[in-house]
Amino acid sequence: MKAVTWCGKKSVQVDNVDDPKILNPRDAILKVTSTCICGSDLHLYDGYVPSMQRGDILGHEFMGEVVETGSAVTNLKKGDRVVVPFNIACGGCFYCRRGQTSACDNSNQNAWMVEKMYGFSPAAMFGYSHMFGGYAGGQAEYVRVPFADVGPMKVPEGMTDDQVIFLTDIFPTGYMAVDNCDLKGGETVAVWGCGPVGQFAIRSAFLLGAESVIAIDDVPGRLEMARQAGATTIDMSDQYVFEKILSLTSGRGADACIDCVGLEAHGMTLDAIVDKVKAATYLATDRPHALRQAINCCRKMGTVSVPGVYAGFLDKFPFGSAFGKGLTFKMGQTHVHRYLPKLLAHIQEGRIDPTFVITHRMSLSEAVKGYQMFSESKSEVIKVVLKP
Ligand SMILES: [Zn+2]
Ligand SMILES: [Zn+2]
């Protein structure tokens, strides 16, 4: 089959590789019908994530048609169309039983690698390095889905791939970021970073009862997309972000502040973090500019929610401000499995049309160009969908 493989820094290829096989009774094999390039794939592309090996198949956002199931998979049959969460979860461990599937204890077969850094390992992910499980991704014609009796959700008839593909990651990720803010209705939510996750956070904030949303970014196209959803926008490079937010909130500050930027925008490398952990130093690793601003702009007793990825130590983290204002912090990888039915219903009932985020479409064989384009002009590209 054809698959997008990692070949080293700034190098991917569309290669011919062996078809995946059922390895365990709970596996299924999908014929992929749509897959996306994610912002976090660029960290692999840029060589920032350790434990990648030449030939690793990329892609954690994909959907497709079931072509084969293992003996223990009774909920799926050949021909079912399914969408698959980016994180892999067993469904039965301490965390999975609580719906906290991104913390699954059983899916990362290389957990020891992450345990060295964090003490514990989160769930494995498709196509995202050996330290996060070493599972082949879905930027391919076929993919093996472990724990297929737990992850994949059947797509109702009549719904297109474009409508449901973002349930794999960015829609639930934006939604959980807002859900974590525990809105009661009528709040002002401020969102830093208007990439794909930020765009879904903005729309989810309205779905969950926010009265107004303030979107902060420095890319004109992204701010325009935020305005189309009804957000008031502020240019992140504006030195008066704090003052502007106060003027929009009667001087009180935003009720909830969401950091969809994370360390990612600053190109901080995970391997550097590993090195620093090894050296047992306590130097800063991540550059939390957006997070600092989010903390400053949050009203007293408000919530700061962080879907943006952080990996190491934070320098000049305004913990005094956070304590003084009595802030609540929520963060972490998305429990995609938990949100699928609810978000599917939002799409089916017309409360959101996720296709707004698609800016580019290509065939899988053009993936090399897709990665180059995304990497060189992030501003123009919000979401790339690939069709095998
Ligand atoms: Zn993603
Ligand atoms: Zn589990």
mmCIF file of C-alpha atoms and ligand atoms in Angstrom, residues 90-91 93 96 104-105, ligand 2:
data_model
loop_
_atom_site.group_PDB
_atom_site.id
_atom_site.type_symbol
_atom_site.label_atom_id
_atom_site.label_comp_id
_atom_site.label_asym_id
_atom_site.label_seq_id
_atom_site.Cartn_x
_atom_site.Cartn_y
_atom_site.Cartn_z
ATOM 1 C CA CYS A 90 -8.155 0.132 26.067
ATOM 2 C CA GLY A 91 -11.571 0.943 27.496
ATOM 3 C CA CYS A 93 -8.271 0.492 32.807
ATOM 4 C CA CYS A 96 -10.717 4.562 30.664
ATOM 5 C CA CYS A 104 -5.156 5.140 29.297
ATOM 6 C CA ASP A 105 -2.687 2.949 31.194
HETATM 7 ZN ZN ZN B 2 -7.321 2.244 29.227
#
